[in-house]
PDB file of C-alpha atoms in Angstrom:
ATOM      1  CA  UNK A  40      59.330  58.915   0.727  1.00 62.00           C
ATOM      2  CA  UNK A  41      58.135  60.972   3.487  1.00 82.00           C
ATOM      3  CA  UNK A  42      57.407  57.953   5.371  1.00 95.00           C
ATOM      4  CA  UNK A  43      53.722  57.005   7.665  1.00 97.00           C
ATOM      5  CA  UNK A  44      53.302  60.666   9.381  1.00 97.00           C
ATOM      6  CA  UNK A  45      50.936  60.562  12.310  1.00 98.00           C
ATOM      7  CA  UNK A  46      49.321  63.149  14.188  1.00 97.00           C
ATOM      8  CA  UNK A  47      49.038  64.744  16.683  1.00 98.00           C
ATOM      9  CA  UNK A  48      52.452  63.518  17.816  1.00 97.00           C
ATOM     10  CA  UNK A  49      51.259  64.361  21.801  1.00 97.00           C
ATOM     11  CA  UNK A  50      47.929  65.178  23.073  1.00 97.00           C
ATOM     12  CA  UNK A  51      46.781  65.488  26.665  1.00 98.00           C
ATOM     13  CA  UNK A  52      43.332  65.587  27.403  1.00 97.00           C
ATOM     14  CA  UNK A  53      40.277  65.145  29.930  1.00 97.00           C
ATOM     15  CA  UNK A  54      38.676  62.118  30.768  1.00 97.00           C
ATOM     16  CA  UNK A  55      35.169  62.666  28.677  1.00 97.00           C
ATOM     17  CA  UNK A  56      36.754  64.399  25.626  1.00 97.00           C
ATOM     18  CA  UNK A  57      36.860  63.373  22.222  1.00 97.00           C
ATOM     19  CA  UNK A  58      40.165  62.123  21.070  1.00 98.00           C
ATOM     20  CA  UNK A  59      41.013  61.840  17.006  1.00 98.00           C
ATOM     21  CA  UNK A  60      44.482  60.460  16.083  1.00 98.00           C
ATOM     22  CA  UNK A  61      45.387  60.493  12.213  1.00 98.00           C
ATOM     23  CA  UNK A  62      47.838  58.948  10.025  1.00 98.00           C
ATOM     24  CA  UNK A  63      48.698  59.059   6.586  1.00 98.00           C
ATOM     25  CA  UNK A  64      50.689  55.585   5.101  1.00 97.00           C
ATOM     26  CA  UNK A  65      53.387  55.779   2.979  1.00 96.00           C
ATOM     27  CA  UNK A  66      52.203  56.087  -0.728  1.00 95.00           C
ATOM     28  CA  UNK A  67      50.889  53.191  -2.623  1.00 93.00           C
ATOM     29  CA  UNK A  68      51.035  50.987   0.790  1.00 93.00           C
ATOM     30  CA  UNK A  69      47.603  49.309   0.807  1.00 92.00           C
ATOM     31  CA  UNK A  70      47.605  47.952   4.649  1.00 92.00           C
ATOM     32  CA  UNK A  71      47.106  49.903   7.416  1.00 94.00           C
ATOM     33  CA  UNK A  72      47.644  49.010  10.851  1.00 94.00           C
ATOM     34  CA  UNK A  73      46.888  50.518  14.044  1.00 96.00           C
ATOM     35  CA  UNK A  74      48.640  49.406  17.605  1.00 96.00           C
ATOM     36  CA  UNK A  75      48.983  50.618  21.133  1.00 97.00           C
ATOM     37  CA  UNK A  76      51.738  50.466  23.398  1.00 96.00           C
ATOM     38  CA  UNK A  77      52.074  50.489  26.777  1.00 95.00           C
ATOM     39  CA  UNK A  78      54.412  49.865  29.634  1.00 92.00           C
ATOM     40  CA  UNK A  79      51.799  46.910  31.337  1.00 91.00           C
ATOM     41  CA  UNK A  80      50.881  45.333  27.744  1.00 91.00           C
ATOM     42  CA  UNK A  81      52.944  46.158  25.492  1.00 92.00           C
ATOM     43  CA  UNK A  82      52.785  46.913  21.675  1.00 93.00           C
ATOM     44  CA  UNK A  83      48.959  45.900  20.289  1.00 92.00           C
ATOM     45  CA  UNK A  84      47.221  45.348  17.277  1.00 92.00           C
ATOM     46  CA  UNK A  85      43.824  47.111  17.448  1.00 95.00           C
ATOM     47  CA  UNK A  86      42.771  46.985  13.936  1.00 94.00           C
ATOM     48  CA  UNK A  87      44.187  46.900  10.403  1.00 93.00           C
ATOM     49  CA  UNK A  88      42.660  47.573   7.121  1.00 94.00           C
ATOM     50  CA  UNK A  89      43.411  46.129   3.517  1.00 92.00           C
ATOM     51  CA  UNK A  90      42.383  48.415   0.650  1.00 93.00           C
ATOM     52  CA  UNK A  91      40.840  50.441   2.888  1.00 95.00           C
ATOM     53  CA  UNK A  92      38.489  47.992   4.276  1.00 95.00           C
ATOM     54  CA  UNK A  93      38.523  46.826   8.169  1.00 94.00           C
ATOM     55  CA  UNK A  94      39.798  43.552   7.845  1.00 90.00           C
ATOM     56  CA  UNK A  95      39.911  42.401  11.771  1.00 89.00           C
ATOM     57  CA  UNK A  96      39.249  45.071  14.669  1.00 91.00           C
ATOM     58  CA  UNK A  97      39.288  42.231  17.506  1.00 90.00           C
ATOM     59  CA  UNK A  98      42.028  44.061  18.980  1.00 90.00           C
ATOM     60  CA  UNK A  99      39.595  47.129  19.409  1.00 94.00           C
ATOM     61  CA  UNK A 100      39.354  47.347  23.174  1.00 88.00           C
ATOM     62  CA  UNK A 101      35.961  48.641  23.602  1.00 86.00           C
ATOM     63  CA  UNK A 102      32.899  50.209  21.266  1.00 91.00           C
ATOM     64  CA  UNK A 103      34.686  53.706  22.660  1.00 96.00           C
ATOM     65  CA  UNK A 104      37.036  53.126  20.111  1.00 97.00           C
ATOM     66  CA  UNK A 105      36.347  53.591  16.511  1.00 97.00           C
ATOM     67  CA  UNK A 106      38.281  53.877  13.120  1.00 98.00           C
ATOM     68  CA  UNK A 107      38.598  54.853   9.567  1.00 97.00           C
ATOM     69  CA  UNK A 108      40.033  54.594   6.113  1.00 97.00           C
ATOM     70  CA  UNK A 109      38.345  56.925   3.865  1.00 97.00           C
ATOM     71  CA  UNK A 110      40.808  56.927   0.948  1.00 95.00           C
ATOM     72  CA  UNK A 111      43.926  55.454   0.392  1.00 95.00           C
ATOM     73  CA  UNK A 112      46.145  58.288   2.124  1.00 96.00           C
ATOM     74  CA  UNK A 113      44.008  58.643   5.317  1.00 96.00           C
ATOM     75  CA  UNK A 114      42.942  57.118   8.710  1.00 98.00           C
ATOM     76  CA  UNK A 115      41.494  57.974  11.889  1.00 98.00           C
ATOM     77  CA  UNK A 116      41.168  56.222  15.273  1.00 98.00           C
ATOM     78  CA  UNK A 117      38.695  58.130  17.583  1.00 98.00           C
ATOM     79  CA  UNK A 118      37.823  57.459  21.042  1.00 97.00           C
ATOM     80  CA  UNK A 119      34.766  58.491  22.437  1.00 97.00           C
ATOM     81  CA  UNK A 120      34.561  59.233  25.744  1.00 96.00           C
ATOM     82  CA  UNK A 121      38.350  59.413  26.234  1.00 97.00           C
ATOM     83  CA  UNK A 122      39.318  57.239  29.799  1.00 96.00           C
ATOM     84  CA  UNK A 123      42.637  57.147  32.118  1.00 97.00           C
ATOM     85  CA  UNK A 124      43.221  54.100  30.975  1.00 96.00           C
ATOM     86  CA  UNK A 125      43.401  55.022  27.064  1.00 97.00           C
ATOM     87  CA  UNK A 126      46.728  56.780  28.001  1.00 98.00           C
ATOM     88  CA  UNK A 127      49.395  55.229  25.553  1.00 98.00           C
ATOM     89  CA  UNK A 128      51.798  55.947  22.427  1.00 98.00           C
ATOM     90  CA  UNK A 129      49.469  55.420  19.479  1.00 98.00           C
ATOM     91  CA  UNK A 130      51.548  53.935  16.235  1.00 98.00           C
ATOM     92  CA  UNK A 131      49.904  53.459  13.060  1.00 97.00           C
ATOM     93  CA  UNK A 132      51.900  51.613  10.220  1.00 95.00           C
ATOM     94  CA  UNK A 133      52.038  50.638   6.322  1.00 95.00           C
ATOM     95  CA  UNK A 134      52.571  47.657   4.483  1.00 92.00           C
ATOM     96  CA  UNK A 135      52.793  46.917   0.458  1.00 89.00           C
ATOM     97  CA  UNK A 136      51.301  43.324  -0.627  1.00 80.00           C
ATOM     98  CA  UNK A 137      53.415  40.739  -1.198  1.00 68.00           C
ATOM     99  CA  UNK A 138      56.597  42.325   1.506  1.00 73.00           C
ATOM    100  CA  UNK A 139      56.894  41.091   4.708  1.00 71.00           C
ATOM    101  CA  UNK A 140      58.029  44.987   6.072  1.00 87.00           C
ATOM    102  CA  UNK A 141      55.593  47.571   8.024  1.00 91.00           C
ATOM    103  CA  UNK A 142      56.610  51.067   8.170  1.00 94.00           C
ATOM    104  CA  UNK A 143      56.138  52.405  11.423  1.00 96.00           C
ATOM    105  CA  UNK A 144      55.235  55.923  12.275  1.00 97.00           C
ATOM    106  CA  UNK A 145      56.700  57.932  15.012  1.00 96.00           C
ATOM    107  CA  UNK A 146      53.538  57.220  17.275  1.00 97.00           C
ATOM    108  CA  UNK A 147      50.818  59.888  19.055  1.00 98.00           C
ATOM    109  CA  UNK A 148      51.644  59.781  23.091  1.00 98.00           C
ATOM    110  CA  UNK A 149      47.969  60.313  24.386  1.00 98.00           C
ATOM    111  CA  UNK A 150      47.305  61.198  28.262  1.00 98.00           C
ATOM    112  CA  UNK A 151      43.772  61.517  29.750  1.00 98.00           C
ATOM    113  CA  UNK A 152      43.827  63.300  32.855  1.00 97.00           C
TER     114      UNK A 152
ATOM    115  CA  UNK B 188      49.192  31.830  16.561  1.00 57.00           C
ATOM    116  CA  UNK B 189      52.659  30.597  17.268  1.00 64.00           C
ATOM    117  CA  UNK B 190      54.802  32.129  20.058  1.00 87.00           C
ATOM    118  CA  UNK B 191      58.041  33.061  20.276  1.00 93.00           C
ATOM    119  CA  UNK B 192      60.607  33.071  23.097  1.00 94.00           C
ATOM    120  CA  UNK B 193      63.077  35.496  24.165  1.00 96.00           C
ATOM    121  CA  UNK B 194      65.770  36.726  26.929  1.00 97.00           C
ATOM    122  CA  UNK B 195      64.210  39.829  28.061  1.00 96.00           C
ATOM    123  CA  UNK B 196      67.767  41.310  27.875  1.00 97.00           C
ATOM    124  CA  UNK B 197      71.512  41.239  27.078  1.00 97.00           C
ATOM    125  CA  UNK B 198      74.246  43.470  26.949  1.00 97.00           C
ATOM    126  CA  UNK B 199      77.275  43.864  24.461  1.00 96.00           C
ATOM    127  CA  UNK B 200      79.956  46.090  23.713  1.00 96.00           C
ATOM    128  CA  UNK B 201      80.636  48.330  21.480  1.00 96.00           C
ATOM    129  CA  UNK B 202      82.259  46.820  18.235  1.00 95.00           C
ATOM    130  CA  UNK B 203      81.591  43.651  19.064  1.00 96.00           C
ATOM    131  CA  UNK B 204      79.510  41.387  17.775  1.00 96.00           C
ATOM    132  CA  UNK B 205      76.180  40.194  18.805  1.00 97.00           C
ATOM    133  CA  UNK B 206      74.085  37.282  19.103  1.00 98.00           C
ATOM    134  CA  UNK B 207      70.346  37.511  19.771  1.00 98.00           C
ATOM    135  CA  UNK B 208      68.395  34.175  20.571  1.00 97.00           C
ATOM    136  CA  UNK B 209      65.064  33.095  19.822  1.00 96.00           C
ATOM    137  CA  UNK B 210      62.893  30.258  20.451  1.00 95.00           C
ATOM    138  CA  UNK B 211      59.655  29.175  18.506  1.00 93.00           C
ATOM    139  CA  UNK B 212      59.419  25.293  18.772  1.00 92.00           C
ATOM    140  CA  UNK B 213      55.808  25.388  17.473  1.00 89.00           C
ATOM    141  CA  UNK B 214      56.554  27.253  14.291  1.00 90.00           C
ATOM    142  CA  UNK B 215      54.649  26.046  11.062  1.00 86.00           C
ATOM    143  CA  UNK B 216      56.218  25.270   8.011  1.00 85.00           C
ATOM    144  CA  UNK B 217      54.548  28.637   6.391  1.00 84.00           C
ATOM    145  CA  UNK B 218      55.225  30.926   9.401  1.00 88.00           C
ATOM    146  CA  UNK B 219      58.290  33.646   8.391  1.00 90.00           C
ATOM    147  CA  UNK B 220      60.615  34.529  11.091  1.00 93.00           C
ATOM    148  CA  UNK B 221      60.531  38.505  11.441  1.00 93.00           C
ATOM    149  CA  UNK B 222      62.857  40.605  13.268  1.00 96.00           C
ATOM    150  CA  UNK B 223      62.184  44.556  14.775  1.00 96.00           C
ATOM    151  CA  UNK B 224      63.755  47.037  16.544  1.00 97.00           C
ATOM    152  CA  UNK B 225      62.413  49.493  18.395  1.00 97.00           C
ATOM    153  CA  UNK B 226      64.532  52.732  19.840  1.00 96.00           C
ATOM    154  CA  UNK B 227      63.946  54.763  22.598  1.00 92.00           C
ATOM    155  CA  UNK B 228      61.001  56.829  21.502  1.00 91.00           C
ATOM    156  CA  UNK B 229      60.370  55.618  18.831  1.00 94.00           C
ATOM    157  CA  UNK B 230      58.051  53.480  16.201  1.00 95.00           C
ATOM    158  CA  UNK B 231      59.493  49.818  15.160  1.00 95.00           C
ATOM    159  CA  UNK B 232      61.733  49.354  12.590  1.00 95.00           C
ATOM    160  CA  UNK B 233      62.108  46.262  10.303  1.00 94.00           C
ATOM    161  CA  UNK B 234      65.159  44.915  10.010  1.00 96.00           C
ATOM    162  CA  UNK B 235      65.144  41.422   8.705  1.00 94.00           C
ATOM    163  CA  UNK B 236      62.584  38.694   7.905  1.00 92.00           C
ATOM    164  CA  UNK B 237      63.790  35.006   6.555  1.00 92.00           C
ATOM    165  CA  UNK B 238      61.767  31.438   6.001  1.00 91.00           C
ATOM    166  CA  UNK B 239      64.274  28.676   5.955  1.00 92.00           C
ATOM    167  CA  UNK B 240      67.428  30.252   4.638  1.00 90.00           C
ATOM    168  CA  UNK B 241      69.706  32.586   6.122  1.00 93.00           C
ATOM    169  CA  UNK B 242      69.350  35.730   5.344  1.00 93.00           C
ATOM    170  CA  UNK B 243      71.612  39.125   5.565  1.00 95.00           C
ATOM    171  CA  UNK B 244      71.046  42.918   4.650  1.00 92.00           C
ATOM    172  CA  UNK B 245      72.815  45.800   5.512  1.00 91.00           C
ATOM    173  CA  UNK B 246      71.757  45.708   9.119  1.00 90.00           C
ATOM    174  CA  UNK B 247      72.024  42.319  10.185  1.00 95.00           C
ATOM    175  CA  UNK B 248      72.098  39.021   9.516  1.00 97.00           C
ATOM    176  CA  UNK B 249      69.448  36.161  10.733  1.00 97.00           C
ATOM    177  CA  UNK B 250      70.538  32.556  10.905  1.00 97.00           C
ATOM    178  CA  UNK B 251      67.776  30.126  11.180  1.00 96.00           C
ATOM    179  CA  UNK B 252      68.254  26.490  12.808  1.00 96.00           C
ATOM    180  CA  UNK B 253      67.602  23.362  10.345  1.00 94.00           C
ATOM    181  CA  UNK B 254      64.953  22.415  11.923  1.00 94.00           C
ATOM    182  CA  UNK B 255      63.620  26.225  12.160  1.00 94.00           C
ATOM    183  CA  UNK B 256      62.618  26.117  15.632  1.00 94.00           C
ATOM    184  CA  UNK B 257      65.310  28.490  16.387  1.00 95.00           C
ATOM    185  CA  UNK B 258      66.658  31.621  15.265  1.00 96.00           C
ATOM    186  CA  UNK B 259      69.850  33.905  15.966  1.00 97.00           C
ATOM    187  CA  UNK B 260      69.928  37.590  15.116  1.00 98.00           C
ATOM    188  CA  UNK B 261      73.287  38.586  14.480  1.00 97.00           C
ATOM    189  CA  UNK B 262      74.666  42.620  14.378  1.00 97.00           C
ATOM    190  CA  UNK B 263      78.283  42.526  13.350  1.00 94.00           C
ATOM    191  CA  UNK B 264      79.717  45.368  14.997  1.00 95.00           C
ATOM    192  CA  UNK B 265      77.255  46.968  17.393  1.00 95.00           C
ATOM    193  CA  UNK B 266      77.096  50.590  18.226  1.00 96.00           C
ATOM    194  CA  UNK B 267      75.625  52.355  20.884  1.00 96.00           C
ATOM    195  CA  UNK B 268      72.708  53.273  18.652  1.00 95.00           C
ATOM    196  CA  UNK B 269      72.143  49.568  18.261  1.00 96.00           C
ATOM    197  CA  UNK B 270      70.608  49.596  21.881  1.00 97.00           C
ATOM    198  CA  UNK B 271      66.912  48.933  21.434  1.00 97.00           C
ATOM    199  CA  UNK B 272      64.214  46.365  22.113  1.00 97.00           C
ATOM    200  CA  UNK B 273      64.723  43.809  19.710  1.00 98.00           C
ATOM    201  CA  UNK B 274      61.316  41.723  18.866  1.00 96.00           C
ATOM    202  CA  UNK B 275      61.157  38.348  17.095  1.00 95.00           C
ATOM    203  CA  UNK B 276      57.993  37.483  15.778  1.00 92.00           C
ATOM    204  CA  UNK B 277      56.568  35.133  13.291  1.00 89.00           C
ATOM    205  CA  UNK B 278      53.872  35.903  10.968  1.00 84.00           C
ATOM    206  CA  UNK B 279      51.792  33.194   9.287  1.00 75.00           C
ATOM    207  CA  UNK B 280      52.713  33.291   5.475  1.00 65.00           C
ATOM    208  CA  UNK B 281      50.482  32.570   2.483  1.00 54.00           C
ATOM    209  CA  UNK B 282      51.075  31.689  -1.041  1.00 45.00           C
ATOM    210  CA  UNK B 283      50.729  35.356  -1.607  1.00 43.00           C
ATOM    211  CA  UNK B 284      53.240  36.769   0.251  1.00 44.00           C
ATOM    212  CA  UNK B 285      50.697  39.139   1.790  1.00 48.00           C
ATOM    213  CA  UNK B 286      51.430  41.752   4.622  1.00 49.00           C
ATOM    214  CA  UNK B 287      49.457  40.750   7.633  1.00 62.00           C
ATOM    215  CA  UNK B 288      49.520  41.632  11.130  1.00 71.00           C
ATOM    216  CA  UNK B 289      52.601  41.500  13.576  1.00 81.00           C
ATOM    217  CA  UNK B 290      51.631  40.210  16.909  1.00 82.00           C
ATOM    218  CA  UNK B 291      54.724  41.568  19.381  1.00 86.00           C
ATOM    219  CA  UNK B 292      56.154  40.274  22.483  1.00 87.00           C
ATOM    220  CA  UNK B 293      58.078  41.923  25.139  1.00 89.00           C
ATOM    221  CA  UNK B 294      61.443  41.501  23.060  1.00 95.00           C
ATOM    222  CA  UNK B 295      65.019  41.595  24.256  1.00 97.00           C
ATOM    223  CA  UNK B 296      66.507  45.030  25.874  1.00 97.00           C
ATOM    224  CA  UNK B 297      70.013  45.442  24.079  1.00 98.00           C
ATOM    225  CA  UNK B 298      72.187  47.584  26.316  1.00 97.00           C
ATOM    226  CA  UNK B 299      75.594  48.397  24.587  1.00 97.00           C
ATOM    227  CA  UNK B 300      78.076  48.992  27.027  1.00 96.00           C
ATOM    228  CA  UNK B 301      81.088  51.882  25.535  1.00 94.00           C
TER     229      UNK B 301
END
């Protein structure tokens, strides 16, 4: 298994811009999780999905944050404008039903200058 | 949901073993222990989960108190790529089994000293 591959794995920015982070789970996973880490709050859940449908986005910081599950092998957190304060590593992760073990990906470091 | 508690770090040396404490005195009966790792730039990395029983794998083992408001992670031998944030978390539990969300702490800093 290739394992959850996110992208980009670094992107810097302007404050204003459009920022799109993807992942793509590991194969027949059917959660999806998004979190964001930084050094004052550490590791948070923003949203996961079951079956490709949102099942709790409370962790979504703000309506400048949005994301997706198309299909099965696909998902996309966008922010919209992109702020200083956005700046963090960006993990996404995969789960199978009935295992208590997320895969991790290797994160996206964001900065918006 | 139910927190846990946890030095926010410890040291060891190399080859020896080590014992990493954690607290959660208002865990439910349904709530599984989970245990992650996470290296220096990197994503988290499973490495044990248990209920009631002890468990081991090829990474570690995780004792759980009787009365489960306690648990120890345990790395035999640690090497210097065992130092890493180590996070204890519970996650409620269902009759499914299901995967659901991992809330994190701040973890324990393992430094292993050579």
């Amino acid at each position: 298994d290739a394992g959850v591959i996110q992208s980009p794995r670094h992107e810097v920015t302007e404050m204003g811009q459009e920022v799109t982070l993807r992942c793509k789970p590991i194969s027949g996973h059917d959660y999806l999780f998004w979190y964001r880490q930084t050094m004052m709050r550490g590791l948070e859940l923003l949203i996961y999905f079951n079956n490709n449908v949102p099942i709790d986005d409370s962790g979504m910081p703000e309506d400048r944050f949005s994301a997706k599950m198309p299909n099965a092998s696909f998902s996309t957190l966008k922010i919209q404008p992109s702020e200083p304060r956005d700046s963090a590593v960006y993990f996404c992760a995969s789960s199978r039903q009935g295992t208590g073990e997320l895969f991790f990906g290797e994160g996206s470091r964001l900065t918006v200058l | 949901d139910a927190k846990t508690t946890q030095p926010n770090s410890m040291e060891s040396n190399e080859e020896e073993p080590v014992h990493l404490p954690c607290n959660h005195s208002t865990i439910s009966g349904t709530d599984y222990i989970h245990w992650y790792r996470q290296l220096p730039s990197q994503g988290p990395e499973y490495v044990i989960h248990g209920l009631t029983s002890n468990v081991n794998n090829r990474m570690a083992s995780l004792a759980i108190a009787e009365d489960r408001k306690s648990s120890t992670l345990i790395l035999h031998r640690a090497t210097l790529r065992d130092a890493a944030v180590y996070y204890c978390i519970l996650r409620v539990g269902i009759s499914s089994g299901s995967a659901r969300q991992l809330t994190f702490g701040s973890g324990t800093q393992l430094t292993v000293l050579p």
